[in-house]
Short mmCIF file of C-alpha atoms in Angstrom, two decimals:
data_model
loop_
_atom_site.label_atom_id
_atom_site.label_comp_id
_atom_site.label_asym_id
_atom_site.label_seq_id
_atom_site.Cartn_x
_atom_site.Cartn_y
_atom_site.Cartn_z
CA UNK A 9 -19.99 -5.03 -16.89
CA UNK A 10 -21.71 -3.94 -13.35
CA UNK A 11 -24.21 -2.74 -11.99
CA UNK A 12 -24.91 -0.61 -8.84
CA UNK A 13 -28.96 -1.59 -8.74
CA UNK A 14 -30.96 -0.30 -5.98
CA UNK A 15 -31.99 -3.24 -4.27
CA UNK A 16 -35.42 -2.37 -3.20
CA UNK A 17 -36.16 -6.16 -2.45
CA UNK A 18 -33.71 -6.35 -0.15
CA UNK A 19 -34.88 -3.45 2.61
CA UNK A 20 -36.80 -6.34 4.81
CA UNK A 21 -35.83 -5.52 8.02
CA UNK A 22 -33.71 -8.98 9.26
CA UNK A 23 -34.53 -10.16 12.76
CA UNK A 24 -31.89 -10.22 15.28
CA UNK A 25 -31.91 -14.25 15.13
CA UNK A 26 -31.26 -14.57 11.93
CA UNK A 27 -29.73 -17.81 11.40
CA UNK A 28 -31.56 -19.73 14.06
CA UNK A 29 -34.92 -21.67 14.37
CA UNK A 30 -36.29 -23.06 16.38
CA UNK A 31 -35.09 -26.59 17.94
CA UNK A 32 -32.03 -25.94 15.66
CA UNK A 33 -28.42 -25.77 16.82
CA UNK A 34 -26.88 -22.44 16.35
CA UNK A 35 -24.03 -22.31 13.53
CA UNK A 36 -20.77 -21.68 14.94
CA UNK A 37 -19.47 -17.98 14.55
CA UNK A 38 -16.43 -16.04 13.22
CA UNK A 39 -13.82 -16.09 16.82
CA UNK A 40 -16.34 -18.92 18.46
CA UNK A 41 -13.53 -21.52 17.98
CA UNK A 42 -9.93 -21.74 18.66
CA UNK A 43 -7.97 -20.83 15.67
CA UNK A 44 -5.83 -24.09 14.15
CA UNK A 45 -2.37 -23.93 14.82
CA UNK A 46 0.17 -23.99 12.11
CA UNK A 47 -0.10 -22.58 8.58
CA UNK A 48 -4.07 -22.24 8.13
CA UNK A 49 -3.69 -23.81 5.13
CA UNK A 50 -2.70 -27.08 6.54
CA UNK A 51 -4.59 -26.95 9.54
CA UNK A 52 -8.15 -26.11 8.31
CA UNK A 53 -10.44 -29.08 7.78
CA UNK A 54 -11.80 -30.25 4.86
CA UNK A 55 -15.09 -28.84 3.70
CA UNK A 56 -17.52 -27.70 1.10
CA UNK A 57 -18.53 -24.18 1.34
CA UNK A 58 -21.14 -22.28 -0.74
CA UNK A 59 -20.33 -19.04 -2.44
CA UNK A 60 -23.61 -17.28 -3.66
CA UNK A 61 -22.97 -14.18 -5.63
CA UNK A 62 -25.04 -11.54 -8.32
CA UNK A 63 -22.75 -12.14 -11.42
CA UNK A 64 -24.47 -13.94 -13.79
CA UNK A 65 -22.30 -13.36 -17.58
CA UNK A 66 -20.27 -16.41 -19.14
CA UNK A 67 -17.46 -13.98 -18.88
CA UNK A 68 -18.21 -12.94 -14.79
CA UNK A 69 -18.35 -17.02 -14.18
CA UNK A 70 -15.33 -17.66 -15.24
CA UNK A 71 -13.59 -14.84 -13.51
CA UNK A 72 -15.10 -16.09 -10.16
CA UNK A 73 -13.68 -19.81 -11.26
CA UNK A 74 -10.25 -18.96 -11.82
CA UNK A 75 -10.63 -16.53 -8.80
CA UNK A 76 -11.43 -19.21 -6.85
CA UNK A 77 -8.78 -21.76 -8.42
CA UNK A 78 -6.21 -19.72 -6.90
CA UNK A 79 -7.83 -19.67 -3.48
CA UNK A 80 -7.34 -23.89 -4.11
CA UNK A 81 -4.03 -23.57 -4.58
CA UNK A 82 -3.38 -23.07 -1.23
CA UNK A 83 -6.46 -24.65 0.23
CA UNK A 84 -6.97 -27.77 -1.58
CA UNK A 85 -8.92 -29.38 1.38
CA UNK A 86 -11.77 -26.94 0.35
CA UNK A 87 -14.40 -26.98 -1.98
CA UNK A 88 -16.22 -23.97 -3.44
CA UNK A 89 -19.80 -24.85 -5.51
CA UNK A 90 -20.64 -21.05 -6.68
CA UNK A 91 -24.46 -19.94 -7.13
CA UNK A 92 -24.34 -17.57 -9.82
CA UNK A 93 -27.13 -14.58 -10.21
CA UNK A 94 -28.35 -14.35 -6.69
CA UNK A 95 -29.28 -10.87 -5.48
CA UNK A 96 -30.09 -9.63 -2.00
CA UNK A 97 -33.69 -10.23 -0.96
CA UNK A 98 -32.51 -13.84 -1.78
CA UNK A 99 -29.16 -13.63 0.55
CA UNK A 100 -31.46 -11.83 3.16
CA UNK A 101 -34.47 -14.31 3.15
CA UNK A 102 -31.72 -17.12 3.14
CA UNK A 103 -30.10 -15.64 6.50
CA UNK A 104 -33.59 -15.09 8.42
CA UNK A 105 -34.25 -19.15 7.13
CA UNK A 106 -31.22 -20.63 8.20
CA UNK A 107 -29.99 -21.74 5.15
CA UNK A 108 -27.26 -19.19 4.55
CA UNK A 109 -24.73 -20.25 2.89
CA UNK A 110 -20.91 -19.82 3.91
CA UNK A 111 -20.17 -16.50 1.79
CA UNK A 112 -22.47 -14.40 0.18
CA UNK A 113 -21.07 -11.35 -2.20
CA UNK A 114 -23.68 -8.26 -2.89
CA UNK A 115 -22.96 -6.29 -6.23
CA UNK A 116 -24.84 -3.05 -3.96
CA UNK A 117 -23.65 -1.06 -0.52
CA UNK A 118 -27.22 -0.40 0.40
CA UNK A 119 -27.71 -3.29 2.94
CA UNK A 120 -24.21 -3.39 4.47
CA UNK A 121 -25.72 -0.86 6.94
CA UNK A 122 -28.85 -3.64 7.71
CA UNK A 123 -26.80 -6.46 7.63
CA UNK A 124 -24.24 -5.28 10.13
CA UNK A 125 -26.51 -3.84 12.64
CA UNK A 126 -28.75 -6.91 12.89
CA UNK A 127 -26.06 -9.17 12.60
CA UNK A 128 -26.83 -11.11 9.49
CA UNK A 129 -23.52 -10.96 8.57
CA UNK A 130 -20.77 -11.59 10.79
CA UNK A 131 -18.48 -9.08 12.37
CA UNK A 132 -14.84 -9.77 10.68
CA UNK A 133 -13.14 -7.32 13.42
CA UNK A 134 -11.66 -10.27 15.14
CA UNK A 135 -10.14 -12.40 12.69
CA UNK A 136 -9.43 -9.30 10.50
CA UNK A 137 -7.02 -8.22 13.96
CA UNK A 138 -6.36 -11.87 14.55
CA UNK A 139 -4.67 -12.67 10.93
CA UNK A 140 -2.58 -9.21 11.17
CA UNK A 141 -4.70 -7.48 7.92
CA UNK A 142 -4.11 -4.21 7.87
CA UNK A 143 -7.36 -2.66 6.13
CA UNK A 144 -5.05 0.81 5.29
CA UNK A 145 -3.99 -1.07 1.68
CA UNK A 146 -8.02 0.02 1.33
CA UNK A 147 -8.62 3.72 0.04
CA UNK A 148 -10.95 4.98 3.01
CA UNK A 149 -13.93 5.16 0.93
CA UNK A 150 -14.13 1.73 0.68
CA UNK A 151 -13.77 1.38 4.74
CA UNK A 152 -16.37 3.34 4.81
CA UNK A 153 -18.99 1.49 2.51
CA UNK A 154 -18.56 -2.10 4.15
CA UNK A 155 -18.98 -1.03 7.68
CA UNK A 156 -21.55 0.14 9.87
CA UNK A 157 -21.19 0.86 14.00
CA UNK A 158 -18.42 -0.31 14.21
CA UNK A 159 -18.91 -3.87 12.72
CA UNK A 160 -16.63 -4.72 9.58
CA UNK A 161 -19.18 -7.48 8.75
CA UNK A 162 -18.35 -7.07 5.00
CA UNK A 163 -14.99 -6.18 2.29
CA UNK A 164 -14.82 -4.51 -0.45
CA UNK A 165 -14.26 -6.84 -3.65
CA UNK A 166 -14.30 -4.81 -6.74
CA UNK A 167 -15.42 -1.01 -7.00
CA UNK A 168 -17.29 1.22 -9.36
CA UNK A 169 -15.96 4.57 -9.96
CA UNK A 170 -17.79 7.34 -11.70
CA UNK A 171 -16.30 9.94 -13.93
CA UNK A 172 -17.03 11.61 -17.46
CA UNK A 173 -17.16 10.35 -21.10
CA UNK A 174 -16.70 12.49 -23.66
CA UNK A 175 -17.11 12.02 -27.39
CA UNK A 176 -13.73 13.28 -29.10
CA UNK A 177 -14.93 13.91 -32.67
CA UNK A 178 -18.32 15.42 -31.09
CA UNK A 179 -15.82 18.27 -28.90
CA UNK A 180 -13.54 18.84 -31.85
CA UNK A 181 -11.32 19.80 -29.51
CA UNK A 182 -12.19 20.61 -26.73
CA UNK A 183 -11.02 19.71 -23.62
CA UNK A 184 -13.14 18.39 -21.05
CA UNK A 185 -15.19 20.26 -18.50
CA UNK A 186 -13.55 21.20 -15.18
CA UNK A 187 -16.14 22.81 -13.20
CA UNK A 188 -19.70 23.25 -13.40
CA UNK A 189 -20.07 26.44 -15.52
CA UNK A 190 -17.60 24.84 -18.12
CA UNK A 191 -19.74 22.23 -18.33
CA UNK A 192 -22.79 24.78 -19.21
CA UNK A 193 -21.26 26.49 -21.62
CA UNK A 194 -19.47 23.06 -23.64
CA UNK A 195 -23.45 21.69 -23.17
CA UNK A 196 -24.48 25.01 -25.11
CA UNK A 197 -22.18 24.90 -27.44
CA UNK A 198 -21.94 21.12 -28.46
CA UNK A 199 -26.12 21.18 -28.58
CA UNK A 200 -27.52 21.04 -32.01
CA UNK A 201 -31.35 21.37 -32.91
CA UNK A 202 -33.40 21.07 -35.89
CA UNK A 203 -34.96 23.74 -37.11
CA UNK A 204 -38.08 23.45 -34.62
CA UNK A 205 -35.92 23.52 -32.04
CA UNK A 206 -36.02 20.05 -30.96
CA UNK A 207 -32.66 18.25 -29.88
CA UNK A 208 -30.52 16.35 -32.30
CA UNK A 209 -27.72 15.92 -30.12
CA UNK A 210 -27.20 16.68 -26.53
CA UNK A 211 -23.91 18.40 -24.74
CA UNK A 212 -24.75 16.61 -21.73
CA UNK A 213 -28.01 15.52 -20.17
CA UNK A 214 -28.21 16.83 -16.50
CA UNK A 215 -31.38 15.15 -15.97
CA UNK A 216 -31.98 13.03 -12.54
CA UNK A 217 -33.61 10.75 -14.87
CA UNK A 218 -30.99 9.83 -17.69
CA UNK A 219 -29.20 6.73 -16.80
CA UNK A 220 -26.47 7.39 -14.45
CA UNK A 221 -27.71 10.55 -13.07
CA UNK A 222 -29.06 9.30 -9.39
CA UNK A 223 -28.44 11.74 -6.61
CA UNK A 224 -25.77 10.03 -5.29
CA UNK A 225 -23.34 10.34 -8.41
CA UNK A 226 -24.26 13.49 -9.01
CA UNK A 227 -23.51 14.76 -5.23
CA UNK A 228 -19.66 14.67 -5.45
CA UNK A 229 -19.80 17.17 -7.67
CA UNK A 230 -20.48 20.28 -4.88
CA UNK A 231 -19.32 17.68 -2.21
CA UNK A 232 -22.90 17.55 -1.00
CA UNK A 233 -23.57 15.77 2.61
CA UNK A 234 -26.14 13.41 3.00
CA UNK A 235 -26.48 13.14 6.79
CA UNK A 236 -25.43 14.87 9.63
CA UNK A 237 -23.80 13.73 12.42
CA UNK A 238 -26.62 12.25 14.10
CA UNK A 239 -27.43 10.13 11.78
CA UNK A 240 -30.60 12.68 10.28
CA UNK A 241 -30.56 14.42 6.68
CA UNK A 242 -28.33 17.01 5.88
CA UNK A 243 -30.11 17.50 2.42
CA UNK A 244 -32.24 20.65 3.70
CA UNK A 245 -29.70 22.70 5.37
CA UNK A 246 -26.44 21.52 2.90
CA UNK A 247 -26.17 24.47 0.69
CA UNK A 248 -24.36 22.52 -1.51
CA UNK A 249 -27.10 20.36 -2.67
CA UNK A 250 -29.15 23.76 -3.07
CA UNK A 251 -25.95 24.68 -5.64
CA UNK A 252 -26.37 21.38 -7.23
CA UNK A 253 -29.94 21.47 -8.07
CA UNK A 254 -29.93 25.40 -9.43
CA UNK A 255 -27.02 24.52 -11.93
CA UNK A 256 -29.28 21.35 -12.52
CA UNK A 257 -33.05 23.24 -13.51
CA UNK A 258 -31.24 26.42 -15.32
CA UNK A 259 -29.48 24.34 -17.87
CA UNK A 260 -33.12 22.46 -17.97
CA UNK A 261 -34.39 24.97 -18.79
CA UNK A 262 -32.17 26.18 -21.56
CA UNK A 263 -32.88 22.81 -23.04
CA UNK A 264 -36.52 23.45 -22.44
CA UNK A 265 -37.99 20.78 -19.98
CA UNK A 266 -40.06 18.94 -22.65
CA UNK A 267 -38.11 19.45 -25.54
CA UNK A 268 -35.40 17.95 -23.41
CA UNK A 269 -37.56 14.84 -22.01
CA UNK A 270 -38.62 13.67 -25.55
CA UNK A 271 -35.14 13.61 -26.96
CA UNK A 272 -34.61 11.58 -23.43
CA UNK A 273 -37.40 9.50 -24.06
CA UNK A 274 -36.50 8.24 -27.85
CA UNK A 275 -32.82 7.35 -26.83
CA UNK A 276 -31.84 3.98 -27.19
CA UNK A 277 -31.70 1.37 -23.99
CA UNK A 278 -28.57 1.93 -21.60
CA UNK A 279 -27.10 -1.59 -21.96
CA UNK A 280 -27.16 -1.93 -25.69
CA UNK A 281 -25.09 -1.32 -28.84
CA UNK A 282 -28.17 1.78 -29.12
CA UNK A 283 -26.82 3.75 -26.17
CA UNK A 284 -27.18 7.49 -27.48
CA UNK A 285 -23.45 7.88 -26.01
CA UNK A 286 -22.14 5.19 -28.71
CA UNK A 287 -24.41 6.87 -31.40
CA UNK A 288 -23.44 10.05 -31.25
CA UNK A 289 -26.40 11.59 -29.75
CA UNK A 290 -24.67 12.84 -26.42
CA UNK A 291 -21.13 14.55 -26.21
CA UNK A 292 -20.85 13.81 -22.84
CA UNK A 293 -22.42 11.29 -20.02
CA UNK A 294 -21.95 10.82 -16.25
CA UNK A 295 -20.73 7.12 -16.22
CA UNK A 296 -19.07 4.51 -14.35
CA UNK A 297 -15.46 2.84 -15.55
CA UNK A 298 -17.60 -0.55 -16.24
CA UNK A 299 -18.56 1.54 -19.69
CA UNK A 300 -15.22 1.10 -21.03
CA UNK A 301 -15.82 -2.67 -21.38
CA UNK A 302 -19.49 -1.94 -23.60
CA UNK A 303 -17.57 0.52 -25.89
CA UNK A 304 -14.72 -2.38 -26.69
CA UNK A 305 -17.53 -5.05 -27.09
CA UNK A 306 -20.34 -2.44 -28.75
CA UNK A 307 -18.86 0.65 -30.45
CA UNK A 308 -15.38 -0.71 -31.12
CA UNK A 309 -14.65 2.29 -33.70
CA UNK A 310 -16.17 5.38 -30.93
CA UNK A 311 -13.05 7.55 -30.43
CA UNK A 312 -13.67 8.93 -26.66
CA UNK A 313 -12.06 10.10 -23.71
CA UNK A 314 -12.68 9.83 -20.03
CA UNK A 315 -12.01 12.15 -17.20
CA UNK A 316 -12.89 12.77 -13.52
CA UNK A 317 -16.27 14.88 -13.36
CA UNK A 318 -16.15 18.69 -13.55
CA UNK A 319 -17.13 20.28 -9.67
CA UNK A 320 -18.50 23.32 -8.28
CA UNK A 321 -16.52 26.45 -9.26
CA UNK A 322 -15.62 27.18 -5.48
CA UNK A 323 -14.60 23.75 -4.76
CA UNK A 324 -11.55 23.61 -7.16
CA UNK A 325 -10.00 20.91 -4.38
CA UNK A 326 -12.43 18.30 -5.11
CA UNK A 327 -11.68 17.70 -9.00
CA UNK A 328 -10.53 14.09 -9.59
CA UNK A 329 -12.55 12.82 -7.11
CA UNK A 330 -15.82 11.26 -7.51
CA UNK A 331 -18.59 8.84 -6.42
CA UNK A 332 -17.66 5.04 -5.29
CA UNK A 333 -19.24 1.83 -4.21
CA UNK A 334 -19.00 -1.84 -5.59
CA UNK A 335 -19.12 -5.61 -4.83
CA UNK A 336 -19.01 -6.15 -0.84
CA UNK A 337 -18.76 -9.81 0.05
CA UNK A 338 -18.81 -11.51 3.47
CA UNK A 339 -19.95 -14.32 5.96
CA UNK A 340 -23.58 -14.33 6.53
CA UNK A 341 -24.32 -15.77 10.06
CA UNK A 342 -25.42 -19.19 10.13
CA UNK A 343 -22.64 -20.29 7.64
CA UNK A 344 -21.87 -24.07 8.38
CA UNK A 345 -18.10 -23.94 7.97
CA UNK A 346 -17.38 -19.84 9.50
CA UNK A 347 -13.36 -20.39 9.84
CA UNK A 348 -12.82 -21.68 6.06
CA UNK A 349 -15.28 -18.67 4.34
CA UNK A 350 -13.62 -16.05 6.25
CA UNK A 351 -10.05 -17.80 4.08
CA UNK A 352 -12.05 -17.35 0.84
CA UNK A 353 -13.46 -13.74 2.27
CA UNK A 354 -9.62 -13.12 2.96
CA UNK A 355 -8.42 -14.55 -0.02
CA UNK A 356 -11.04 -12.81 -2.86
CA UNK A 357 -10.92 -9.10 -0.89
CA UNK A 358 -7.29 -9.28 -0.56
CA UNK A 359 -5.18 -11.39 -2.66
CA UNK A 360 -3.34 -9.28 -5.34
CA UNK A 361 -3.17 -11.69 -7.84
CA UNK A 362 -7.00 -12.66 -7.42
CA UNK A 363 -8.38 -9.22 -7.52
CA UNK A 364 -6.59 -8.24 -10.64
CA UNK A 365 -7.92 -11.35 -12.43
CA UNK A 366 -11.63 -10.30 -11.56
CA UNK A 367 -10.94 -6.59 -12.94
CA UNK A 368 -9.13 -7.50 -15.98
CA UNK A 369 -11.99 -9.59 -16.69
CA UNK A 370 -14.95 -7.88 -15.24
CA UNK A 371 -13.60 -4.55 -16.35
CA UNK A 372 -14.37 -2.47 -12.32
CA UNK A 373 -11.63 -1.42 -10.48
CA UNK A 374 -9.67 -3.47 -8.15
CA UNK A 375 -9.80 -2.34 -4.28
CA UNK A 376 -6.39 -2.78 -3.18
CA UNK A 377 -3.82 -0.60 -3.46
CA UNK A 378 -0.77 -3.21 -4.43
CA UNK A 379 -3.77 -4.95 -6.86
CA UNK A 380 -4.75 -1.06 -8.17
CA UNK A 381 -0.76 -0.64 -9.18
CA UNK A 382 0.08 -4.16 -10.50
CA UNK A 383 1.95 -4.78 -13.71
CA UNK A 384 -0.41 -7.65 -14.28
CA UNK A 385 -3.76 -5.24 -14.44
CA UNK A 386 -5.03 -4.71 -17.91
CA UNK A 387 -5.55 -0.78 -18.14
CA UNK A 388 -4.81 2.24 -20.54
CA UNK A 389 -5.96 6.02 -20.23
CA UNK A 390 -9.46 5.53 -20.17
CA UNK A 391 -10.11 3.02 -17.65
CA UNK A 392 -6.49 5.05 -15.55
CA UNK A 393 -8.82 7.71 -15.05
CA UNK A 394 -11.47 5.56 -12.76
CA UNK A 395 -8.11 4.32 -10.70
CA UNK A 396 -7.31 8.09 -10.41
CA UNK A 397 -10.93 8.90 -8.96
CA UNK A 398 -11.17 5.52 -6.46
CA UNK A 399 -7.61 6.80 -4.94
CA UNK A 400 -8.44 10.39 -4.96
CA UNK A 401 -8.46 11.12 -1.20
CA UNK A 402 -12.07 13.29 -1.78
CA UNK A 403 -13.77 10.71 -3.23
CA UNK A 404 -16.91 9.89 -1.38
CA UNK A 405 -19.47 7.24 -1.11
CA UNK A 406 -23.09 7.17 0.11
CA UNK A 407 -22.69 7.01 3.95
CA UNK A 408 -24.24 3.58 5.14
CA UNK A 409 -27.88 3.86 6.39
CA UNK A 410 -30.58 1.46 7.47
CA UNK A 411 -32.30 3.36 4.98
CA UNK A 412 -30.03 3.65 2.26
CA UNK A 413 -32.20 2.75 -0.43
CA UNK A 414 -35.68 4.63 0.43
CA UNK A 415 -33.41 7.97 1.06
CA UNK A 416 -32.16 7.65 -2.62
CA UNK A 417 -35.20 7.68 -3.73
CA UNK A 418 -36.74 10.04 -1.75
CA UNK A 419 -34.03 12.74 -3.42
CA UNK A 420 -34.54 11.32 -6.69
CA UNK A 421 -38.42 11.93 -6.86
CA UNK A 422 -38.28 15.64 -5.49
CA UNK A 423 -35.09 16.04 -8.24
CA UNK A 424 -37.34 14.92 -10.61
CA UNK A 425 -39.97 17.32 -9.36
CA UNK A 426 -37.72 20.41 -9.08
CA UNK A 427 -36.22 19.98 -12.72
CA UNK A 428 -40.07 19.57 -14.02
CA UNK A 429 -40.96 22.95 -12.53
CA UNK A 430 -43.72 20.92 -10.35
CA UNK A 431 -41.84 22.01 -7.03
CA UNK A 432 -41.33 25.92 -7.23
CA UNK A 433 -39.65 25.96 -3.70
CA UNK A 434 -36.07 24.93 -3.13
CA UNK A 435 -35.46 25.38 0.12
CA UNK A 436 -39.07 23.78 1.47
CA UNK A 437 -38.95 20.64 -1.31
CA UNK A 438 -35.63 20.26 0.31
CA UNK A 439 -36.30 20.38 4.21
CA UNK A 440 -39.35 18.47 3.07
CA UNK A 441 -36.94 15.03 2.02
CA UNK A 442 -35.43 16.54 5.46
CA UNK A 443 -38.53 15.15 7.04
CA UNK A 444 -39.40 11.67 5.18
CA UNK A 445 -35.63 10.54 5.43
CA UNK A 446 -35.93 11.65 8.95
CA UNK A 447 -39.72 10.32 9.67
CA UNK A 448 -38.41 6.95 8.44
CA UNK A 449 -35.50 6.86 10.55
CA UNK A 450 -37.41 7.12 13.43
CA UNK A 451 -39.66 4.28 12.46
CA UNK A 452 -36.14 2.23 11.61
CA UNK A 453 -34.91 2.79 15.62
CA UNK A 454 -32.65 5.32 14.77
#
């Protein structure tokens, strides 16, 4: 299982001199030093290097270790001592006190854009171009999330892809939703209430609130844009988001906002056996393909389908795509031994072999196209359908921002507004995340 947190902690704005003190030598850098001559792996020196990185499981561990066994394979000179569980703030405060540690790998996208601009972690252009890697065997979409100005300073490791579950005996029959109305009308019709009128079971739950639903998954949908150009929010003058949020409130209010927010309220916790999608309680959830591991481990008998996420009726082209992001990992600055992470950087983000031993046993989606379509890679129909979405050539991420986190929430809260009935005004609540996503981009520098 993974997670996509927002890493609120880890907004503090790194200083430019980041792995420095002072009196203190400066680390060497990525492209400071000559390259070795001769097969890297028998001209690299000896050395130790720390790996610090958010998975924390018995099963995660040991998918890093044998990950990491195959990088000593071919670098025997090197020793890795992993630090298990370590989140951002921690990888951030670690950088600005000059105790980074060689690699550092971030389960979240929403500091790449931070770390790249103030040079926290190191640029991997050069020895990316220097060791011939051509970054095309990446979809795009991952490009995309683990660079910022121009500065690859991170890769993508593993990915999240988000699609729809749906409960087969729970649709008897049906086929799952391909655009938005469909969706409607299968909600409708696969609702049940008592005889009060309160919910039994839910169609689906199109609630900012309920678990997955952040803006961000829900965008792809309409192929809403989150900034323009410039840099400054597209949210107020995107009509797609405007599309979005009507289908959202009307099938609120079908549901009836608090009838629909107490049956929300009394389901069980998201990463239990008591999920409401594993009971029975929802036909169909927004989800990511890291689900298909919980329902093997917690609701081994649920007989359920996945598919990409139904779209806007006038934007038939986009359906199969979907929302992305994942795992980033690279070398903070101030690591002591630069030349040897950027081997294990190389070796975890790009080595077939490797990557399909983290997804087989981590369950997300491997980033590489040769990993993505090896015969070694543990997959059937369900968890096909999340390889599907990360190819699709539509599927989109959250652009990077030195703001990334504060504008997701800034959506979220005036979604959860809107679908409340406590903000009347589309158009103004919209322009008006407009101005604090903009307001706080000024106070970033742009």
């Amino acid at each position: 299982m993974r997670l996509v947190p927002l890493a609120v902690a880890a907004v503090v704005a790194v200083s430019a001199c980041t792995a420095c003190t002072a009196g203190r030598q400066a680390a060497p850098s990525l492209g400071a030093q000559p390259r070795p001559s001769g097969s890297a792996s028998q001209a690299l020196p000896a050395a130790t290097l720390e790996l610090w990185h958010g998975f924390s499981t018995d099963a995660e561990v040991k998918a890093f270790e044998e990950a990491i066994a195959s990088f000593n394979t071919k670098f025997a000179q090197i020793t890795v001592k992993a630090t298990k569980g370590v989140q951002d703030d921690q990888i951030t405060q670690a950088i600005r006190g000059g105790k980074a540690p060689d690699v550092a790998a971030s389960f979240t996208t929403d500091n790449v854009a931070q770390w790249c601009r103030s040079g926290s972690f190191q640029d991997l252009t050069p020895v990316i171009e220097q060791d011939g890697i051509d970054l095309s065997v990446l979809p795009e979409v991952a490009r995309a999330y683990t660079r910022f100005e121009g500065r690859q300073c991170t890769l993508p490791l593993l990915a999240d892809a988000y699609g729809l579950y749906y409960n087969k005996a729970l649709m008897k029959g049906e086929q799952p939703p391909r655009t938005l109305s469909e969706l409607t009308a299968l909600t409708k019709k696969l609702t049940v209430r008592d005889a009060k009128g309160e919910i039994k079971v839910a169609g689906f739950i199109p609630s900012v609130q309920y678990y997955e639903n952040s803006p961000s998954h829900l965008g792809p949908m309409v192929g809403a844009t989150w900034y323009n150009d410039d840099g400054t929010s597209a949210i107020g003058s995107d009509p797609a988001w405007k599309r979005l949020l009507t289908w959202q409130k009307e099938l609120i209010d079908w549901y009836g906002h608090d009838k629909l927010e107490r049956f929300r309220k009394g389901l069980g916790d998201e990463w239990s056996a008591e999920h409401p999608f594993f009971k029975g309680k929802v036909a169909m959830i927004l989800d990511g393909e890291w689900r298909n591991a919980m329902i093997a481990g917690e609701a081994k008998g649920l007989d359920y389908g996945t598919a990409p996420l139904p779209v806007a009726d006038d934007r038939p082209d986009l359906y199969g795509s979907g929302f992305t992001a994942g795992t980033v990992i690279g070398v903070p600055k101030g690591a002591k031994h630069p030349q040897q992470a950027w081997e294990l950087v190389k070796h975890l983000s790009t080595d077939t072999d490797s990557l399909v031993t983290l997804s087989n046993a981590l369950r997300n989606v491997p980033t590489t196209k040769a990993s993505m379509e090896s015969p070694k890679l543990s997959k059937n129909a369900n968890f096909q359908t999340f390889l599907d979405i990360f190819a699709h050539p539509k599927t989109s991420t959250l652009p990077a921002s030195v703001n990334s986190v504060f504008n997701q929430e800034a959506m979220a809260a005036f979604m959860a507004k809107w679908e409340k009935g406590s903000a009347p005004d589309l158009d103004a609540g919209l322009k008006g995340v407009d101005k604090l996503i903009n307001d706080k981009l000024k106070l970033s520098g742009g």
